[in-house]
XYZ file of C-alpha atoms in Angstrom:
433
model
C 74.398 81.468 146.094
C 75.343 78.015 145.938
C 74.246 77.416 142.683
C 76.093 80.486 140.938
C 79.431 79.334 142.250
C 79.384 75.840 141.296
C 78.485 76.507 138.065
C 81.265 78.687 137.643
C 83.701 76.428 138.704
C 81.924 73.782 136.622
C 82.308 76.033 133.686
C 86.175 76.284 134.163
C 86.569 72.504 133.701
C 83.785 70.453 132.157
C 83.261 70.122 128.753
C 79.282 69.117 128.624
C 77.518 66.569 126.050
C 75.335 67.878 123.657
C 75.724 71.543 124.214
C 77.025 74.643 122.707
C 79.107 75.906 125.502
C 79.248 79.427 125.080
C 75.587 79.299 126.013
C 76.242 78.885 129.203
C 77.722 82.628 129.475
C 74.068 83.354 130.001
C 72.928 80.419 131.195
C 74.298 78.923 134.236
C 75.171 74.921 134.616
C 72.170 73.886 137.112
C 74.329 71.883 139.671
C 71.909 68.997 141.324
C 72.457 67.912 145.045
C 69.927 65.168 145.169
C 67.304 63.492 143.738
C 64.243 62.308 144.855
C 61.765 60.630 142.594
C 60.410 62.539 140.031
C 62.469 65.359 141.903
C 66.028 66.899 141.034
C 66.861 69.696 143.785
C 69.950 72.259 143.247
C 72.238 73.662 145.758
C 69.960 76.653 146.220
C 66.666 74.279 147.204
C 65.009 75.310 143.901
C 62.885 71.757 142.967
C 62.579 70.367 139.051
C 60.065 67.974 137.614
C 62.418 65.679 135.644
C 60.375 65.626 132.565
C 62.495 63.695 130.436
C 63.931 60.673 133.071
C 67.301 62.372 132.911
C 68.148 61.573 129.405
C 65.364 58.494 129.376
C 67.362 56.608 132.254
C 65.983 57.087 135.247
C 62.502 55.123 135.592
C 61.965 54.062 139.104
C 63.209 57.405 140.421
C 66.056 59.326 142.008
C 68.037 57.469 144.962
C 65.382 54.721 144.537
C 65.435 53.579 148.140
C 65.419 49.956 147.092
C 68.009 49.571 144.134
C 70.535 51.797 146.339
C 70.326 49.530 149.263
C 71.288 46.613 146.387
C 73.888 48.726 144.891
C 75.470 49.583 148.416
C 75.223 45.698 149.552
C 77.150 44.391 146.166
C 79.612 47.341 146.769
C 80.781 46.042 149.768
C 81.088 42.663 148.473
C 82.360 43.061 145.212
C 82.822 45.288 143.038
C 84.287 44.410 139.619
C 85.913 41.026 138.178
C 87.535 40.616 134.573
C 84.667 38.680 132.822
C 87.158 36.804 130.736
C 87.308 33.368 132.124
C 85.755 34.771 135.366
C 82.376 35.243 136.102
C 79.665 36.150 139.362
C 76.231 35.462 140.706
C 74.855 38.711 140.089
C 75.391 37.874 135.872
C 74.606 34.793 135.968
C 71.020 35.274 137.695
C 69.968 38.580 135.178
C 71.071 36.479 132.155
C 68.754 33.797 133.578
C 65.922 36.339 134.121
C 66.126 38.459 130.799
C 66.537 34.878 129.061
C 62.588 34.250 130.853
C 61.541 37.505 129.988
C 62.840 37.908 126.554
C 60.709 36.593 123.474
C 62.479 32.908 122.407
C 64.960 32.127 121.185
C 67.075 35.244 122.691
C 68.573 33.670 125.382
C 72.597 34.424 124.889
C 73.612 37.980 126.220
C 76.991 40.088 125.387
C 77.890 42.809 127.757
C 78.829 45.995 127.520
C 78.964 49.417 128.995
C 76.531 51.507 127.202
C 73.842 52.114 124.592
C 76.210 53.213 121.527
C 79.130 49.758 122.680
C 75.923 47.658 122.450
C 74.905 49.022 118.518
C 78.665 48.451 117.781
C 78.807 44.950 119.348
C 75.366 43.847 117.525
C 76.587 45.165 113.955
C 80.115 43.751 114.293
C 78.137 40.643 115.250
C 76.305 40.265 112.762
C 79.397 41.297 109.874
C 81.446 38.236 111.766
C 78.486 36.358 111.989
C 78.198 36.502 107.836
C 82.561 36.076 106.908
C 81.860 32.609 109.157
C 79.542 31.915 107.073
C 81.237 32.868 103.974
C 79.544 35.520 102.953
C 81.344 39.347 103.141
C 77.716 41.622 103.371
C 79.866 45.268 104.408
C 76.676 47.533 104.674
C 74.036 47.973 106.710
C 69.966 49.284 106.416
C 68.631 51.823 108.390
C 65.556 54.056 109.115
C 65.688 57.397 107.552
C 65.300 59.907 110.335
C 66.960 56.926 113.151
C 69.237 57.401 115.641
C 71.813 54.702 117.188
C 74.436 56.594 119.281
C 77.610 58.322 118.561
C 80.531 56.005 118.165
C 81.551 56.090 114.663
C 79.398 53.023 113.970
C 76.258 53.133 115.572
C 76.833 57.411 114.248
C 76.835 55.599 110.843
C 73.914 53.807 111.308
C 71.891 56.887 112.510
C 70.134 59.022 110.143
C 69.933 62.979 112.585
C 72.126 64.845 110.465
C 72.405 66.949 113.460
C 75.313 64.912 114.697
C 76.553 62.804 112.231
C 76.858 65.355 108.780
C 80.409 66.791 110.150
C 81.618 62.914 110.341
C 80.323 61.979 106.966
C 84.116 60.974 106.039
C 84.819 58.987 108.347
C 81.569 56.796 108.916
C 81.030 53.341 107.523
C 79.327 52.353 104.621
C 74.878 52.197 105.605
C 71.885 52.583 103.237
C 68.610 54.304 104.249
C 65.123 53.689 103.725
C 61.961 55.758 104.397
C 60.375 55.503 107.495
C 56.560 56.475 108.283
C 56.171 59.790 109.943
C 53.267 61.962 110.439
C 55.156 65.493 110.795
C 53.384 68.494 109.067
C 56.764 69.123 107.203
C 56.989 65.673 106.512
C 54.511 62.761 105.956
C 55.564 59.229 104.853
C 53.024 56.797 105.044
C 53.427 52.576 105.736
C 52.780 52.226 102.049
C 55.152 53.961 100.839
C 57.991 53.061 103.173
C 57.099 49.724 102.599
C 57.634 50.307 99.072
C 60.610 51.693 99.282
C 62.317 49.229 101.497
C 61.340 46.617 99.083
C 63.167 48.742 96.240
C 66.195 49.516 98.546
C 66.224 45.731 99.530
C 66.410 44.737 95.669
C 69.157 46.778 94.788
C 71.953 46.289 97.780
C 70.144 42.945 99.792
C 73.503 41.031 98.948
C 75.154 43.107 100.601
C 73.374 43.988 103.758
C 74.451 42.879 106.921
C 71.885 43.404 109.083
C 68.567 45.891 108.942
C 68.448 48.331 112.470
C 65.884 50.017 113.580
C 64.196 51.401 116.871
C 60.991 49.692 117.037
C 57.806 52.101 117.730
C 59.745 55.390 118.693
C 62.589 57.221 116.948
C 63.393 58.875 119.968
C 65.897 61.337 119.162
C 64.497 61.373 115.839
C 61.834 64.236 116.942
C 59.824 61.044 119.064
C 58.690 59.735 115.390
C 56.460 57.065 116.542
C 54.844 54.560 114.205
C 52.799 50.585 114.342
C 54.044 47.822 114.747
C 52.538 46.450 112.151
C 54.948 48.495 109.958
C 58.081 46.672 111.954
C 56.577 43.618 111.454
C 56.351 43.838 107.334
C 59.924 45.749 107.178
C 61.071 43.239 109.091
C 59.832 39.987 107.484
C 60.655 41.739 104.072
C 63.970 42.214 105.024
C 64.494 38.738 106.479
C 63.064 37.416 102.917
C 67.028 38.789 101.853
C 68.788 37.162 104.147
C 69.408 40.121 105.898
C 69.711 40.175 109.680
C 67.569 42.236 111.910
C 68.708 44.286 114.983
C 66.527 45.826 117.343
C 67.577 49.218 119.163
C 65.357 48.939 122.308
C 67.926 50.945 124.220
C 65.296 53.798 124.961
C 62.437 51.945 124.524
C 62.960 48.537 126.390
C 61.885 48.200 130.201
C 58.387 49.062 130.006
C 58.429 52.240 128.253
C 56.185 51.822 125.504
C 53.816 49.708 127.429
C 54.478 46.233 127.567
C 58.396 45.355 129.124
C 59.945 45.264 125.039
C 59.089 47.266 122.469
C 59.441 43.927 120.208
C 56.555 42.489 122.256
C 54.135 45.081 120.406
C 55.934 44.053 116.893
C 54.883 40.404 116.405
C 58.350 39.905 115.370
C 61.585 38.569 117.478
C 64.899 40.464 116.502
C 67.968 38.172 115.577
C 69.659 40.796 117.815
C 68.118 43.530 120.576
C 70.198 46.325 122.284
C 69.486 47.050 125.610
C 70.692 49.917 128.045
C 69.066 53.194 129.915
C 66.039 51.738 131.965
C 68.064 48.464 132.424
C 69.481 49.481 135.685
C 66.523 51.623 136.503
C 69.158 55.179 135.785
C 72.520 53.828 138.226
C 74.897 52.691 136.269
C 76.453 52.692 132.733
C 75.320 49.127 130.835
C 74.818 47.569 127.933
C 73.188 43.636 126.754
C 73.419 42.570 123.410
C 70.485 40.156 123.259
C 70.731 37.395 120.656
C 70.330 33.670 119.433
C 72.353 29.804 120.477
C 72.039 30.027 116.576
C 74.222 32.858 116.424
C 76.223 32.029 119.059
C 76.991 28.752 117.828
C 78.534 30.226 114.836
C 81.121 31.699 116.552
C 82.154 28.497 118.640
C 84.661 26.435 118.116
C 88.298 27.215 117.226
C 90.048 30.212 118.590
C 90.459 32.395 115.259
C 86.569 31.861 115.005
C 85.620 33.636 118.629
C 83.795 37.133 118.971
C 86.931 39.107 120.206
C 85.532 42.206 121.499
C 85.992 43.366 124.940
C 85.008 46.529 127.498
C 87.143 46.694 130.472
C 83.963 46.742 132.675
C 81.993 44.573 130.739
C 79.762 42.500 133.224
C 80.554 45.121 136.309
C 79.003 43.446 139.027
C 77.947 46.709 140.533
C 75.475 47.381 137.067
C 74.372 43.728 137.294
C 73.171 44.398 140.851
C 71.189 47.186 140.123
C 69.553 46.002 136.847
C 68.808 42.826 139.339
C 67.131 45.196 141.553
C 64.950 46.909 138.609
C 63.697 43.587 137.659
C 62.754 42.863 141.012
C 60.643 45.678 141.311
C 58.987 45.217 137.757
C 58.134 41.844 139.387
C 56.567 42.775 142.637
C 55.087 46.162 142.028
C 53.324 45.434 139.069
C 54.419 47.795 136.771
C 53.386 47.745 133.267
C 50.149 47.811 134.082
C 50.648 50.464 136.530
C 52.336 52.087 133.626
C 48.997 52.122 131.765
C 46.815 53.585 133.548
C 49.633 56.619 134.295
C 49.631 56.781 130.769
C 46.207 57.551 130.289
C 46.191 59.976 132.666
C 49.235 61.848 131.027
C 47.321 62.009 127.759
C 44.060 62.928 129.330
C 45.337 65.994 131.001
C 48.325 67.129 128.210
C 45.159 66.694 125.362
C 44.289 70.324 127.397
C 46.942 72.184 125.634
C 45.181 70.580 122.306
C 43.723 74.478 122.746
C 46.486 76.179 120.788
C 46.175 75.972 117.165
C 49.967 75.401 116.433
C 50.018 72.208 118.232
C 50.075 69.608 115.535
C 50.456 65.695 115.407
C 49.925 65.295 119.029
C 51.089 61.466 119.589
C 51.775 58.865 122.593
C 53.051 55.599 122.894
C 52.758 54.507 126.539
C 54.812 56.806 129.003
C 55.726 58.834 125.969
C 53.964 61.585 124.918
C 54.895 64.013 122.054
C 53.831 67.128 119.748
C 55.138 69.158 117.352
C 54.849 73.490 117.337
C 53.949 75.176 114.026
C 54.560 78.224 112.979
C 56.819 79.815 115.515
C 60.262 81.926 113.403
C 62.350 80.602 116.275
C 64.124 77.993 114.756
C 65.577 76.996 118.506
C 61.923 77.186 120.183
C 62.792 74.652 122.151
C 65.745 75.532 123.773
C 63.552 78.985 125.200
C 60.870 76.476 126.217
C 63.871 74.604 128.121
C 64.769 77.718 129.552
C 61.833 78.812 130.297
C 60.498 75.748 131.989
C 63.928 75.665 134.324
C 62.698 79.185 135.651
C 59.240 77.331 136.671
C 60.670 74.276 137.961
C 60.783 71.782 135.131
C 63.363 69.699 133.455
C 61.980 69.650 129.800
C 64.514 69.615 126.640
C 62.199 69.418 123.644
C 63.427 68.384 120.624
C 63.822 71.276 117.905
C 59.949 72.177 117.876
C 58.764 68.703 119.111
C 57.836 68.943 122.711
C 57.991 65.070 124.458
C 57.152 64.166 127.992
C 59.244 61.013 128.503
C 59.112 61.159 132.722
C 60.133 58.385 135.133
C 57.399 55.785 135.889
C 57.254 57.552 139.779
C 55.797 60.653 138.316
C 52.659 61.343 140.775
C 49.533 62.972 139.061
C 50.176 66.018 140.963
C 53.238 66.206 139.232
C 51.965 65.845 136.261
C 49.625 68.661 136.541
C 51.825 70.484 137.269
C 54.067 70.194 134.274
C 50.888 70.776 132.229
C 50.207 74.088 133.721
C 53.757 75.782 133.037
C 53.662 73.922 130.032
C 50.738 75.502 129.393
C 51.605 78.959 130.740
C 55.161 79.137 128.335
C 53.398 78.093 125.434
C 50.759 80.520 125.689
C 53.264 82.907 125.666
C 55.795 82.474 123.308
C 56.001 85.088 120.245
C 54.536 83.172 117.207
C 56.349 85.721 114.615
């Protein structure tokens, strides 16, 4: 068996994210040997539905014919160039198309190499941006119940206790607000968030850097979704403090919510947005840093007064090539509309399992789809749902007791049938007590 051996000699050398590794005793590493679409295949020909875009990436599907025929064609032209004082065609004509595509004014872009460099480069950003200006503002607002990576900054920013509590020492200084949510344990309405921020905003606005948030979906926060007409107030409130706002679209952005930004949905334009995951359709590590001429203007001018942060790859001409390629196919295939219609279909045929009693606060916002279980004495339900789900041939990592469906935008119907009934078939099974 393939499979069974190259797990084991995974096991003898890699150290996996997110994951207690002693689980693995009894559950074997899944080694992949390709992709295809919605399709991961192991060494042993056994075929997943990847439910959840492998780790929200992956949105035009696995060895996309198209963006690996780009990727292959700038490989054997160039590969990498120091973006200091250097530059390439392939940067130069995204920043030209996300500055189109992007609400006005963002239309300046700072690279980097992931989700949780582009939360550090935005807050940083927006510190510096304040000591030009004279003003030393050394915390920052977030969401209750938010999540913003897992460098120490963007972990500060976060609110999932889950991976920031054992770092609580070393983490910079952030307030949190309430956020809405609609969770049987927990319910927060717009109201009352809103009236909270306004408190929180009274007491340390002075010194508040910047406001972050993840507009529409706390992804990692249990898929907490909530309206944009909330952003929209939290965000003009905040604004009326002088306090910066940054947008984390990193999970969100490239159409999946269901228009291309999150933002778009808001009525409100971000003085900074994050970008990453979907922006190189799942190839490549990279991270944009969307923001302002205003803000960039503050930082030009005299050496001691320039941005001086860096990433070795920053700009990597093989990430610019495929995000180039993504946008090409959100151009000519039409896909945010495309997107919508998927997404009714998702909803139409997951509202079967509305069946079960324990399924509570059933939610979507476009090609994400959520719900919570109730009831169930397994505090890790989800990781036997996970398990359980490998066994039948999908990917699926819920989130505690919140089970999400967060696929890439290739997913056929079939497919998504399918997930439905072994969805349907573990849940129907699981011991409540």
């Amino acid at each position: 068996m393939f499979n069974e051996e190259l797990s084991k000699r995974d096991l003898a050398h890699v150290w996996h994210p997110c994951s207690q590794m002693s689980e693995h005793e009894n559950l074997p590493i899944v080694p992949i040997k390709y992709g295809r679409g919605a399709t991961l295949v192991d060494f042993d020909d056994n075929e997943y539905i990847d439910c959840v875009s492998s780790w929200w990436v992956n949105i035009f599907g696995h060895a996309n014919p198209y963006i690996s025929a780009k990727l292959a064609e700038q490989a054997g032209r160039l590969e990498q160039v120091i973006l200091a004082g250097f530059s390439h065609e392939g940067i130069i004509r995204l920043s030209e198309r996300l500055a189109k595509i992007l609400p006005n004014p963002l239309n300046k872009f700072f690279f980097g190499d992931n989700g949780s460099s582009a939360i550090e480069i935005a807050l940083k950003m927006s510190y510096h941006k304040n000591l030009l200006r004279g003003r030393n503002k050394p915390l920052f607002l977030n969401l209750a119940n938010s999540y913003h990576g897992e460098t120490i900054a963007a972990l500060s920013v976060g609110d999932v206790a889950l991976y920031k509590k054992v770092y609580k020492d070393i983490l910079i200084r952030t307030v949190s607000t309430p956020v809405p949510m609609n969770f049987a344990r927990d319910k927060v309405s717009d109201e009352e968030a809103l009236s909270a921020l306004k408190a929180t905003l009274e007491r340390y606005g002075e010194q508040l850097s910047a406001f972050i948030l993840e507009p529409l979906v706390q992804c990692s926060g249990n898929m907490n979704m909530y309206s944009g007409s909330f952003v929209k107030k939290a965000c003009e409130m905040a604004r009326s403090y002088d306090v910066d706002v940054i947008f984390d679209e990193i999970a969100v952005g490239f159409g999946r919510t269901g228009t291309m930004f999150a933002c778009e949905q808001c009525g409100v334009v971000p003085d900074f947005i994050c970008l990453s995951k979907g922006l190189t359709g799942g190839y490549m590590p990279f991270s944009i840093v969307a923001t302002s001429d205003e803000i960039y203007d503050e930082f030009y001018g005299e050496y001691d007064k320039a941005f001086l942060h860096s990433h070795s790859y920053t700009g990597n001409a093989l990430a610019c090539a495929c995000a180039n390629a993504s946008l090409d196919i959100f151009e000519q295939e039409n896909v945010i509309e495309r997107n919508r219609e998927l997404s009714k279909f998702i909803r139409g045929e997951f509202e079967g399992l509305l069946k079960y009693d324990f399924i509570d606060n059933f939610r979507q916002t476009g090609m994400i789809l959520a719900f919570d279980l109730l009831e169930f004495s397994n505090p890790r339900i989800g990781w036997e749902i996970y398990k359980r789900g490998l066994k039948k041939g999908i990917l699926i990592r819920p989130l505690g007791n919140t089970v999400y469906f967060m696929p890439p935008y290739v997913v056929t119907r079939e497919q998504v049938e399918f997930v439905v009934s072994v969805l349907d078939e573990i849940i129907g099974s699981l011991p409540r007590k």
